[in-house]
Structures are given as C-alpha cells and as structure tokens.
Coordinates of C-alpha atoms and ligand atoms in Angstrom, one line a residue:
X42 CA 189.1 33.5 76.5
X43 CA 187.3 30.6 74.8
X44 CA 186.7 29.2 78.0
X45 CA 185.3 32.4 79.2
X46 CA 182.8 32.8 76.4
X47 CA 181.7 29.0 76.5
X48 CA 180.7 30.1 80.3
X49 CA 178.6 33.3 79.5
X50 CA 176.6 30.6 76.8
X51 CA 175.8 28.2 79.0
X52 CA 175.1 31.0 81.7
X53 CA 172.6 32.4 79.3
X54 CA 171.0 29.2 78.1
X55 CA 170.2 28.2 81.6
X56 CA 168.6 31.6 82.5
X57 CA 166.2 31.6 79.1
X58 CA 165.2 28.3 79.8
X59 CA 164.5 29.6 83.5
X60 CA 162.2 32.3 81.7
X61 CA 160.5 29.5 79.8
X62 CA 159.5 27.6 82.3
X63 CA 157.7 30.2 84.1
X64 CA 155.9 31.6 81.1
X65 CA 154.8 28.3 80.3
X66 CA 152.6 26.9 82.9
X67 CA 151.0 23.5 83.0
X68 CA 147.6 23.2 81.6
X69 CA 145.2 21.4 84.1
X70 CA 141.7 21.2 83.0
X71 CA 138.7 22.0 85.5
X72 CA 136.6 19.3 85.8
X73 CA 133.8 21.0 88.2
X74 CA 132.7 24.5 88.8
X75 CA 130.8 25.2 92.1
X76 CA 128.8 27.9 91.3
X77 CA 125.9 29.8 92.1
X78 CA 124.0 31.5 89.4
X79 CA 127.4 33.1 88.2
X80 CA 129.5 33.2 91.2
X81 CA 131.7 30.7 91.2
X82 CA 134.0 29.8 94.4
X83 CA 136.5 27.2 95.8
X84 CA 138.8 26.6 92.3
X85 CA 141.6 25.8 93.9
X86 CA 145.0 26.0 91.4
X87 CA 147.5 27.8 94.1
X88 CA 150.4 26.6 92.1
X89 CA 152.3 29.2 89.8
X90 CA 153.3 26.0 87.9
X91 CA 149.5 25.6 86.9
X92 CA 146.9 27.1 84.8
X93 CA 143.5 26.2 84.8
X94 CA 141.6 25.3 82.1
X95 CA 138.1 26.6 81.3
X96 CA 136.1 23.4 79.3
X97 CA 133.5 23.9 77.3
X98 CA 131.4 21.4 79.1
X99 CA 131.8 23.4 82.7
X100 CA 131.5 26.4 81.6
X101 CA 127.8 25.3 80.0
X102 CA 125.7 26.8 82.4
X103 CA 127.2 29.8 82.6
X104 CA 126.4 31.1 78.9
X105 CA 123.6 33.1 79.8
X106 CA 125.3 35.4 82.3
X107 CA 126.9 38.5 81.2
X108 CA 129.0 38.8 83.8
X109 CA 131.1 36.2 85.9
X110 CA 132.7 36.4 89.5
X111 CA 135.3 34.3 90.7
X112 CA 135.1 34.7 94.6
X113 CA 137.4 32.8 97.4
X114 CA 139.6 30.8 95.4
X115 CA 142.9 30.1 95.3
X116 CA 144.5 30.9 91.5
X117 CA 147.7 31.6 91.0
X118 CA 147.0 31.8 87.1
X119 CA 143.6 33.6 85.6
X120 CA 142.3 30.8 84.3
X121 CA 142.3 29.9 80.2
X122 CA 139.4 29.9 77.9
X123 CA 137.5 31.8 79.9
X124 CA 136.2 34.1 76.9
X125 CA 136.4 31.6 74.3
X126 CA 133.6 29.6 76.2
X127 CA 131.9 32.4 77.2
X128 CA 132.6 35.5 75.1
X129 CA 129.2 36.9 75.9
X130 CA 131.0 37.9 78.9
X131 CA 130.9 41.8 79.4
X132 CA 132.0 41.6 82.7
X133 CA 134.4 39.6 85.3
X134 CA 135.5 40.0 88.6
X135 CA 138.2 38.3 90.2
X136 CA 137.9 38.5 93.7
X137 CA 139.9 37.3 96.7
X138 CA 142.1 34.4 94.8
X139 CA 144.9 35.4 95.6
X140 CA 145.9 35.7 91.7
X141 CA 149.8 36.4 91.0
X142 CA 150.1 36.2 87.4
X143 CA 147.8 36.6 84.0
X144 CA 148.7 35.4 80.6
X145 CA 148.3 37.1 77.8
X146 CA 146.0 34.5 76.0
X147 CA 143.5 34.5 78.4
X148 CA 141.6 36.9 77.0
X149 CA 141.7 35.3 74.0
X150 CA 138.0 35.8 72.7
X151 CA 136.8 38.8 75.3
X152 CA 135.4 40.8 72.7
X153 CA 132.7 42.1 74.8
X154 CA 134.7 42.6 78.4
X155 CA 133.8 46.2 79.2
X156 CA 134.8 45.7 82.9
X157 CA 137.6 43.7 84.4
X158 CA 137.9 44.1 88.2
X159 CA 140.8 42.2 89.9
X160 CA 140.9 43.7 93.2
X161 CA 142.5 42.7 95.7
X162 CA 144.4 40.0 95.0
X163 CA 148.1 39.2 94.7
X164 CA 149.7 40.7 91.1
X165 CA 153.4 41.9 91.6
X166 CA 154.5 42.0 88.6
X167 CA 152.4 41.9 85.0
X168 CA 153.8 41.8 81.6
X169 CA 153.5 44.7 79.3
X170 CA 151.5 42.5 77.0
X171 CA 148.9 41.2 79.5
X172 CA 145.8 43.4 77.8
X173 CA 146.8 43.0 74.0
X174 CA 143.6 41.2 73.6
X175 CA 141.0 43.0 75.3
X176 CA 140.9 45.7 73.4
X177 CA 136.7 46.4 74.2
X178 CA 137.8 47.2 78.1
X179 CA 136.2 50.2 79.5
X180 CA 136.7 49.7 83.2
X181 CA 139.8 48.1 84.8
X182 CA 140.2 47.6 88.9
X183 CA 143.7 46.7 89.5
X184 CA 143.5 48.1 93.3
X185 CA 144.7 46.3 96.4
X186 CA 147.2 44.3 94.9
X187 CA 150.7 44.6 94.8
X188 CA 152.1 46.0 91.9
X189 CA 155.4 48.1 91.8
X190 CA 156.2 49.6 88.7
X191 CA 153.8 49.2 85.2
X192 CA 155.3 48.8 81.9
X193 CA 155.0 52.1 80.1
X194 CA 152.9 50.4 77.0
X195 CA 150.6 48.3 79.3
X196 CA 147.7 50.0 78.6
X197 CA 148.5 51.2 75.3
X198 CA 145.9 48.9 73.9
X199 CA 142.7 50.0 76.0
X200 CA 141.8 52.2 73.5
X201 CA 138.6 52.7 75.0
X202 CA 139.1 52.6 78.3
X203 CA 137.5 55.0 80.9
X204 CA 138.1 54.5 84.5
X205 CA 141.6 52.7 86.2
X206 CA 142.1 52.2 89.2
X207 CA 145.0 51.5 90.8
X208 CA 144.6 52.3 94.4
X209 CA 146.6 50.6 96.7
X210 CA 149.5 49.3 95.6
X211 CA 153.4 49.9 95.6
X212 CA 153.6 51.9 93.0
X213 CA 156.9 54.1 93.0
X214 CA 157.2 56.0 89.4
X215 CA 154.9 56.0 86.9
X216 CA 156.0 56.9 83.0
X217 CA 155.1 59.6 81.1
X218 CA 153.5 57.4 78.6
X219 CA 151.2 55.4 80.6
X220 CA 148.1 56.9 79.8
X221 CA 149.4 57.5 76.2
X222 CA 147.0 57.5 73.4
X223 CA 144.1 56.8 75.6
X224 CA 141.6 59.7 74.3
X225 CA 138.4 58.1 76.6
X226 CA 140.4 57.7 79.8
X227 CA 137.8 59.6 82.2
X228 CA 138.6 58.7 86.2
X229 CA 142.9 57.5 87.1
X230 CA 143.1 56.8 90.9
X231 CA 146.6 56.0 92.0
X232 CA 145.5 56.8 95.9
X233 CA 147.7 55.0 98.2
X234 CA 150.8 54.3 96.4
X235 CA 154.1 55.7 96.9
X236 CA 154.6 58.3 94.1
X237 CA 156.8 60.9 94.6
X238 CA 156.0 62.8 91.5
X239 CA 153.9 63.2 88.1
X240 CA 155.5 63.5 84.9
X241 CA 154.6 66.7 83.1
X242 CA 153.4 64.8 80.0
X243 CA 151.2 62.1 81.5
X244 CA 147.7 63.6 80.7
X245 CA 148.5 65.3 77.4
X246 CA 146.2 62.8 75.8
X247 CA 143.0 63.4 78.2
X248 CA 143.6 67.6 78.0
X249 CA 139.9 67.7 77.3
X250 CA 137.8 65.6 80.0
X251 CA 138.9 64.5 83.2
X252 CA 136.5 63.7 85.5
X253 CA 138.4 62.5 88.2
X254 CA 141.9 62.3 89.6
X255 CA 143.0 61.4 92.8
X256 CA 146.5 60.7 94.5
X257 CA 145.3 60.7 97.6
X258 CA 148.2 59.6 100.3
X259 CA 150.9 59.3 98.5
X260 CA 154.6 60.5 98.7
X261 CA 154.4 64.0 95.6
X262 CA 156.6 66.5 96.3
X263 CA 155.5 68.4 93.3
X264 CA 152.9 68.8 91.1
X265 CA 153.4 70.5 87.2
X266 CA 151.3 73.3 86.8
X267 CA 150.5 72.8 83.6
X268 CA 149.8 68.8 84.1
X269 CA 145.9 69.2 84.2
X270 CA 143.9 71.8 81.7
X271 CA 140.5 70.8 82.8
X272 CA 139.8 68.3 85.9
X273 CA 136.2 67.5 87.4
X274 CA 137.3 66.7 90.8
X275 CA 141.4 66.4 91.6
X276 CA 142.2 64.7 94.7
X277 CA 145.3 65.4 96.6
X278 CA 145.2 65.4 100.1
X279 CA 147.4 63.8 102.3
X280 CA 150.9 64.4 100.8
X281 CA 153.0 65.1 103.3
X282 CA 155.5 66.6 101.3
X283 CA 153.4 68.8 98.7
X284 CA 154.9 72.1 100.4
X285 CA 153.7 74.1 97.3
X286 CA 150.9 74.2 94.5
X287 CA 150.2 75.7 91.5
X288 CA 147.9 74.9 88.5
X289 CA 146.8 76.3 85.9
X290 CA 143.7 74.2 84.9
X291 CA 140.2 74.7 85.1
X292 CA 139.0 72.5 88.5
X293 CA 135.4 72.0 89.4
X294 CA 136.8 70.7 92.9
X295 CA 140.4 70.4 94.4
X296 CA 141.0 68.5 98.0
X297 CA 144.2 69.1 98.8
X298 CA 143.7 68.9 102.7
X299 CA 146.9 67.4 104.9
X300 CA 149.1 68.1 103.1
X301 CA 152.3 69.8 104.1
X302 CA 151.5 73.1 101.7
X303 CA 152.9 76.4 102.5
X304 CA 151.8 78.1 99.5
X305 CA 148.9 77.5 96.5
X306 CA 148.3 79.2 93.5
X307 CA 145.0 78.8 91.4
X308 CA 145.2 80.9 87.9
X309 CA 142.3 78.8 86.3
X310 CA 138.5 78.4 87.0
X311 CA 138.2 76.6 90.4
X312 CA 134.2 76.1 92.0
X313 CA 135.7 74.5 95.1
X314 CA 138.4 74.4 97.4
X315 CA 139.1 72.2 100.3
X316 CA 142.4 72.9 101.9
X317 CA 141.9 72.2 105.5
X318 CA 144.8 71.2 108.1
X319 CA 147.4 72.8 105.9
X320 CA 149.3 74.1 109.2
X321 CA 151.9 75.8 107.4
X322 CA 149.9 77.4 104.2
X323 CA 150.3 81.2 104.8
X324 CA 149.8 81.8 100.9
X325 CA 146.5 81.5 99.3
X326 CA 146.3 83.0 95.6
X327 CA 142.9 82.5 93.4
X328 CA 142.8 84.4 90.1
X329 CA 139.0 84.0 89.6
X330 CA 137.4 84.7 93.1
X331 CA 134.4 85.3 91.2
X332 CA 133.7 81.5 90.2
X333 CA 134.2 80.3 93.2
X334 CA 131.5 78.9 95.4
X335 CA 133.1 76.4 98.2
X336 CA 136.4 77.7 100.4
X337 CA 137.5 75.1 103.2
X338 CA 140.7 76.7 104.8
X339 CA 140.3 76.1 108.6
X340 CA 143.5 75.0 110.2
X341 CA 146.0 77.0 108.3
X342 CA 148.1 79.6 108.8
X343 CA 146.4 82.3 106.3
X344 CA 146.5 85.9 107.9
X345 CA 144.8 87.4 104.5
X346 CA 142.0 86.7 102.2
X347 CA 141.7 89.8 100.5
X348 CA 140.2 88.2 97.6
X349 CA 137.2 86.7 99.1
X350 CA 135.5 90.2 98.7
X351 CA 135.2 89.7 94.8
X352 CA 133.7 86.2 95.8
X353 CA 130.1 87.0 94.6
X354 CA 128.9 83.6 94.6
X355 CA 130.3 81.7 97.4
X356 CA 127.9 79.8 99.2
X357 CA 129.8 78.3 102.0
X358 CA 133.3 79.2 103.8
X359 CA 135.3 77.5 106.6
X360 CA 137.8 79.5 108.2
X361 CA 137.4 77.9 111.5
X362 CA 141.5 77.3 113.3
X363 CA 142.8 80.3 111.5
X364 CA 144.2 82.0 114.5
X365 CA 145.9 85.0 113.0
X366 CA 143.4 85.8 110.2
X367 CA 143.5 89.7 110.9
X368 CA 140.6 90.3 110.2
X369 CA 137.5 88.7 109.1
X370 CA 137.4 89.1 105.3
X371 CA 134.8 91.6 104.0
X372 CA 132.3 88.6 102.4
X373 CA 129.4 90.7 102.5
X374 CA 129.7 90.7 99.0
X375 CA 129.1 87.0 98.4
X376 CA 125.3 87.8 99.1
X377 CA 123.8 84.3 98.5
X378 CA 126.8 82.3 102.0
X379 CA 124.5 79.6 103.3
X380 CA 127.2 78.2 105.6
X381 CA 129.7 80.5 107.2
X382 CA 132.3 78.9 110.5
X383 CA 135.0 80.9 111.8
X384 CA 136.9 81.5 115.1
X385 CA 135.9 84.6 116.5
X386 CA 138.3 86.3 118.9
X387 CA 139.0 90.3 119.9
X388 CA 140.6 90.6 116.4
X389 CA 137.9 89.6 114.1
X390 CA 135.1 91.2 116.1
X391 CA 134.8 94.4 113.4
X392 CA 132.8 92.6 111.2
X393 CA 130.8 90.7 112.6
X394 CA 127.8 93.4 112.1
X395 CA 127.7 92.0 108.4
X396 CA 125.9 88.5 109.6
X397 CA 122.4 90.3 108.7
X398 CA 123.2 91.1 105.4
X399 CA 123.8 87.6 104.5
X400 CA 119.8 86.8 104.0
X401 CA 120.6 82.9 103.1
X402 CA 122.5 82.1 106.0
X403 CA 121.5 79.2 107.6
X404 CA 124.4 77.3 109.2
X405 CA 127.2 79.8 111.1
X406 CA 129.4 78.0 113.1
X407 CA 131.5 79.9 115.1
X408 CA 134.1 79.0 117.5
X409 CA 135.3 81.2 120.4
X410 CA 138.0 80.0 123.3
X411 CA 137.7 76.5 122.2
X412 CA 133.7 76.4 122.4
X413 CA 132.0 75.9 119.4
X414 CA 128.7 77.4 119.0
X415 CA 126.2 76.3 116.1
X416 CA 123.7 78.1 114.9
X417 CA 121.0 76.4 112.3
X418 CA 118.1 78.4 110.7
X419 CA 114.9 76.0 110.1
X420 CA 115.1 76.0 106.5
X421 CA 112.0 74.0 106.3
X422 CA 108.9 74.4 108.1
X423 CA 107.9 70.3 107.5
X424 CA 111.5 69.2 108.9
X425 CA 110.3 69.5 112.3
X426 CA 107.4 67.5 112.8
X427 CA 105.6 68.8 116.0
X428 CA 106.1 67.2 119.1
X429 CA 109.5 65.3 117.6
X430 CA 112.7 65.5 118.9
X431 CA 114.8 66.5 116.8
X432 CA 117.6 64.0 116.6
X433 CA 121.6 63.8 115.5
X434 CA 120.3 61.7 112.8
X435 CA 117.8 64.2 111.2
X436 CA 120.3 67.1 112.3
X437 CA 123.0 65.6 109.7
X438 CA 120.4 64.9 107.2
X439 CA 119.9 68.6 108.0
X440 CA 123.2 69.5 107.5
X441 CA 124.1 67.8 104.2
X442 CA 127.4 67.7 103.7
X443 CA 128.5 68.9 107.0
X444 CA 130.3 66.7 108.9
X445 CA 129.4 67.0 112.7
X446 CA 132.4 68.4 114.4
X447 CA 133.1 65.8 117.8
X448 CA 132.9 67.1 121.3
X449 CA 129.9 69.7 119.9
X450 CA 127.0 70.5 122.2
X451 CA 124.1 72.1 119.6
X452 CA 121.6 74.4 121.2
X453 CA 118.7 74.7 119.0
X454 CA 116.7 77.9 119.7
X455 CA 113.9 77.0 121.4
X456 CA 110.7 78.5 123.2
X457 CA 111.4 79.8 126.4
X458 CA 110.1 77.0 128.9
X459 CA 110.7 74.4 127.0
X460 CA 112.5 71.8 129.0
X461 CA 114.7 70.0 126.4
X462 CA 118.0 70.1 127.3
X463 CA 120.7 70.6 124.9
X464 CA 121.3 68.2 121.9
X465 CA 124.7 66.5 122.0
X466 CA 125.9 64.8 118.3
X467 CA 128.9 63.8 117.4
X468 CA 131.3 61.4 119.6
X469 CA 132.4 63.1 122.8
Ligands
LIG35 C1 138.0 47.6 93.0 O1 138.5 46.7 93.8 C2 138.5 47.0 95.2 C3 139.2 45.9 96.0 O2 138.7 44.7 95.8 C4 137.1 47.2 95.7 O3 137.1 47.6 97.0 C5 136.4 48.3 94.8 O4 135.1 48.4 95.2 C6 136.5 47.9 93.4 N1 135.9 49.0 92.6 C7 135.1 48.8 91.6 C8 134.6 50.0 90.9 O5 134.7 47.7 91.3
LIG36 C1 139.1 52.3 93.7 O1 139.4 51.3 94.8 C2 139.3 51.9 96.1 C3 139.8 50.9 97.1 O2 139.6 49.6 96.8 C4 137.9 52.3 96.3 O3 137.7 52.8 97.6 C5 137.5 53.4 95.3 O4 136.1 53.7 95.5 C6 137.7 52.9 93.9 N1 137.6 54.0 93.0 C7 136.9 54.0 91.9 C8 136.8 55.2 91.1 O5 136.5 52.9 91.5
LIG37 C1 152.6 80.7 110.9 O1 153.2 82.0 110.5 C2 153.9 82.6 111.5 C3 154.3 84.0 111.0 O2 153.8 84.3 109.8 C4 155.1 81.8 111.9 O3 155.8 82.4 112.9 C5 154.6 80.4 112.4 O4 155.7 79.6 112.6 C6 153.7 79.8 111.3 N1 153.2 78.6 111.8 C7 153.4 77.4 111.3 C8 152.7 76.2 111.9 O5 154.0 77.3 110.3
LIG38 C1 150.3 83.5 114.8 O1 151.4 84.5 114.8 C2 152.2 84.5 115.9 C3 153.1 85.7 115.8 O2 153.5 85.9 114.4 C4 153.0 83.1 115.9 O3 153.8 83.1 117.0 C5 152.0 82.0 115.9 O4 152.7 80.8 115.8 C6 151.0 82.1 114.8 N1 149.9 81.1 114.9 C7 149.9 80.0 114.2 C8 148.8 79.0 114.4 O5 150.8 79.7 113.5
LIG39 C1 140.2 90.1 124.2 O1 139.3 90.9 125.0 C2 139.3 90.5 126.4 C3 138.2 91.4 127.0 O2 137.8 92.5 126.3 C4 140.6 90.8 127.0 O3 140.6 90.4 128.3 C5 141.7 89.9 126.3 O4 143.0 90.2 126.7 C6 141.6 90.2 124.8 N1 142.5 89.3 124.1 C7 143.3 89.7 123.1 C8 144.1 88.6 122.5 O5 143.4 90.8 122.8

C-alpha cells in the first residue's frame, strides 16, 4: 500500500515537472531584425524549447509604426517584449510562421492592440489565459490554424472585442460561455469547422447587435430557434445535415443554401432569403411576407408559395429548378420585381399574362426544357455607348449581383439587320 502510494508520487512529480518544462521556454534574445519599414521576415526560432526575445535596441526603428507584421518566419513561440518595446503598437499580424504556442506574458504592455491577426499559422492548442493581458483588443483573426476545442473563459477578457474569426480550424464543440460577457462582439465566423451544433445560450450577451454570423460548411444538425433575436447577415449554407430551420429573430439576410433542409420556418422580420439547392425543402413558412424584398429558392422541392402574394415589396425572386411549383405564385402584387427567373413549363403558363404589370422589370430569366432564356431591359440609355459591343464584362457590371449562369447564350434585342450574332458569357 505504502509502496503503492510512493509510486503515484513519484508518477505525479515526473508529470508536473513535464508541464514545467514546456511552459517554460528558453529565452533567446534577437540580435537582428530584417525588416522593411515594419514588416519584418526571416526570424527563425522553430524550436518549441525557445522563445524569442524582443530587445530594446532591435526593436528601435520600429517605434514609429503603429502596426507590426511578422511575415515568413519560422516561431514556434510569439516572441517576448514585443509591446513593452513597442506599446504604441495598435496593430500586429503574425503571418505564415508557423506559430504553435503564445504565452501569456507577451502581451505584457499591449495597451493599445486593437487588432491581432494570427492567421494561418500552426496553434493547436492555447491556454485559457493566453489574452489576460490585452484587454484593448477589438479584432482577433485566429483563422487557418489548427485549433480544436477553446477554453470556455478564453475570451472572457476581450471586453471590447468586435469581430473573431475563427474560420478554418478543427473546431468540434464550442461552450455556451464563449462569447460570455462580451456586450461589443459584432461579426463571430466559425465557417469551416466541424460543429455539430450551437448551444442555446451562446449569444445571450450580443441579443442586441449582430452584424454578422456565419457557420458556413460545417457539420449543425440543428439550430435553436431562439439562439439569434436580431442578426444582420447569418450565414449557413452548406450543412449537410441542417434537415430543418426555424428562428425566431429579426434577419436582414439569411444564406442557408446547400444544405440538406426539408423544412424552414421564419416568424421574425427577414429582408432576404437565399435558400437555393435545398433538394429536399418542400416547406417554406415566412410570417412577414410583407418585409421581404430578396427570395432565392431555385433548386428545391417547393410546390407552394402562397405567401409570396402578400409580398408587396419584393424586388427580386428566383424560382428557377422548382419543377413541381404548381403554379406560378400570384406576385403581381409585389409591384416594384426588378429581377424575376423561373422555369416555365405547361403548368405554370396561367400567369404568365402578369409580366406587363410588373413596370420595373428589367431582368426575367426564364428557363424552358433546359434552355435558358434572358431577357434585360436597357435600364440606362448612356450604358450602351453607340457603335460598342456590348461585352460579358459590361453585361455583369449590368447585372450587379447576378451571377452569370454557365452554358447561357444571351440574345440582346436588337434592330432587325443587325449582324451581331448572339453574346455568349459565362464558361461553356
Ligand atoms: C485572417 O487570416 C486569414 C488567414 O491568414 C486571412 O486570409 C484573412 O484575410 C484574415 N482576415 C483579416 C480580417 O485580417
Ligand atoms: C475570416 O477568414 C477567412 C479565411 O481566412 C476570410 O475568407 C474571411 O473573409 C474572414 N472573415 C472576416 C469577417 O474577417
Ligand atoms: C419532392 O417531393 C416529392 C413529393 O412531394 C417526393 O416524391 C420527392 O421524393 C421529393 N424529392 C426530393 C429530392 O426530396
Ligand atoms: C415532382 O413530383 C413528382 C411526383 O410527386 C416526383 O416524382 C418528383 O420527384 C418531383 N420532382 C422533384 C424535383 O422532386
Ligand atoms: C406540355 O405541352 C406540350 C404541347 O402543348 C405537350 O406536348 C406536353 O406533353 C405537355 N407536357 C406536360 C408535362 O403536360
């Protein structure tokens, strides 16, 4: 038993003294910078065993610059002293070094680091104590690394942080509490990760403003409904296994496209509303039609849109792909459409005597046994200057936001003799 016990101690002696070497990397001073105004490249401290020290006497010429970049180096460590050498400092980027690991203390001093970008580098793992001490941040880039799971309290001291991003990493589960107490938090995106859900609680302390988030390509099977109350822009699309939706917030713009979604209900305000190649959505409930302005469903599986009719001020609809749309919703009421695209086929041919109402029509799109057929008013006499082509390039400045469908031959309506031949865009 004594035996036994003497074991375990020694066991656990030889472990925090494992610990202790790791936390306690050795200090090697840098003796050169090679930089250019202030980007400075080729440090080269690729052992975890060592930290690089900032000196006062490198650092000399770099005390008029409010912002720093470390560019293709190799540091396992962030380097020391960075701030206490140079705390005029408001912003650095750490770019390419391949960075695993940052203390703590070397932010010692940052007291006016707004923005911290470490993109694309090489952190795994960070402690939950790593941004104690810059406590001014405002804008953090962690994406492109390689982190997994985050402490639940690592952010807890931003205080004043508005953007995250933590795009592209491994990122499983994420806490309820890991935007806790973070009341200027603005724009989270956790795009290409590999959560499979959001806690219920996570953006109880940002109810008011959210500009922007987006989980694009990630692994959510669910969403809460009552997660968001008010969201600029939310970003969903391409979650395979997102079968159903419903929220409850006021959204200026939801993309939900790709998804696997079978059914989606919107009870709040919502201004637009991608959700394109959602084979499987046959369900499609908006509360307040009225509001709306931007529909996207092409691709899905709708057969009804009964509630497009109370859409007064929608100014541009894609139900291009819908194959068993019965009918072609009664829109006349939305009297300002600009852009219209559909599929036209025996079925939806009863209302197609409403296309002269809809006075501000100036892009209809419509596809019919697999031909697509664009149709573009001149919106502006000066666009065309005489004797010009017209070319793909002015045609999507044309179009705005319009992507130009591929494999699409675009007829403009021309004088009778003239000889132009058809104009072809897109990639065939
Ligand atoms: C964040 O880092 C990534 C990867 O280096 C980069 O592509 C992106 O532009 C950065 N974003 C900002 C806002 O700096
Ligand atoms: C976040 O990083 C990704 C990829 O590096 C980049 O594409 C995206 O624009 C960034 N987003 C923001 C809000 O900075
Ligand atoms: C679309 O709906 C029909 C019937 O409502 C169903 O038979 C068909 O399998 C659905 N298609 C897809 C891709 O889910
Ligand atoms: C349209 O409906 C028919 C019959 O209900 C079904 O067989 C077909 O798969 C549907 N089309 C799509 C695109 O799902
Ligand atoms: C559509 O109409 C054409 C000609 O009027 C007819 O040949 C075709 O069978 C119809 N298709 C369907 C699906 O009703």
């Amino acid at each position: 038993m004594l035996m036994l016990n003497y074991l375990n101690y020694i066991l656990i002696v030889f472990i925090g003294l494992a610990i202790c070497v790791s936390t306690k990397p050795e200090e090697v001073a840098v003796d050169y910078l090679d930089c250019r105004e202030n980007t400075c490249t080729k440090l080269d401290y690729p052992l975890p065993s060592e930290v690089a020290i900032f000196t006062e006497k490198v650092t000399k010429d770099l005390r008029d610059y409010e912002s720093l970049i470390l560019h293709s180096s190799n540091l396992a460590n962030l380097p020391r002293k960075i701030f206490l050498n140079l705390p005029q400092l408001v912003e650095l980027d750490v770019l390419e070094c391949d960075l695993q690991r940052i203390e703590r203390e070397c932010f010692k001093g940052s007291k006016n680091l707004k923005r911290l970008n470490l993109g694309g580098n090489s952190l795994r793992v960070l402690d939950s104590n790593t941004f104690e001490l810059v406590t001014q941040l405002e804008e953090l880039n962690l994406s492109d690394n390689q982190l997994e799971d985050l402490a639940s309290t690592i952010f807890l001291p931003l205080k004043k942080l508005q953007k995250i991003n933590l795009s592209n990493n491994q990122i499983k589960a994420i806490s309820p509490y890991t935007f806790s107490q973070l009341g200027s938090l603005k724009s989270i995106n956790l795009d290409s990760n590999q959560l499979r859900e959001l806690p219920v609680e996570l953006f109880r302390d940002q109810q008011k403003h959210l500009t922007q988030f987006s989980a694009r390509s990630n692994q959510l099977e669910r969403i809460p409904s009552n997660i968001f109350s008010e969201v600029e822009l939310l970003i969903l699309s391409f979650n395979p296994e997102l079968k159903r939706l419903h929220l409850t917030a006021n959204i200026d713009e939801l993309q939900a496209t790709n998804c696997g979604l079978e059914s989606v209900k919107l009870d709040g305000r919502v201004i637009g509303v991608q959700l394109e190649d959602n084979l499987k959505l046959k369900e499609l409930k908006i509360a307040h039609p009225e509001d709306l302005e931007q529909l996207y469903v092409a691709n899905t599986n709708l057969t009804r849109l009964d509630f497009l009719s109370k859409a007064s001020k929608l100014v541009d609809l894609d139900l291009t792909g819908i194959e068993n749309l019965s009918d072609l919703p009664k829109i006349s009421s939305a009297r300002g459409l600009e852009r219209l695209s559909f599929t036209y086929d025996n079925m939806t041919a009863d209302h197609m005597d409403m296309l002269p109402q809809l006075k501000d029509l100036n892009y209809l799109e419509i596809t019919h046994d697999k031909v697509r057929e664009i149709y573009i008013k001149d919106l502006d006499e000066d666009f065309f200057v005489e004797e010009a082509e017209l070319n793909c390039g002015q045609l999507a400045d044309l179009l705005e936001f319009v992507e130009l469908p591929k494999d699409t031959t675009i007829l403009e309506d021309r004088l009778v003799g003239d000889p132009r031949g058809p104009l072809r865009c897109g990639t065939a």
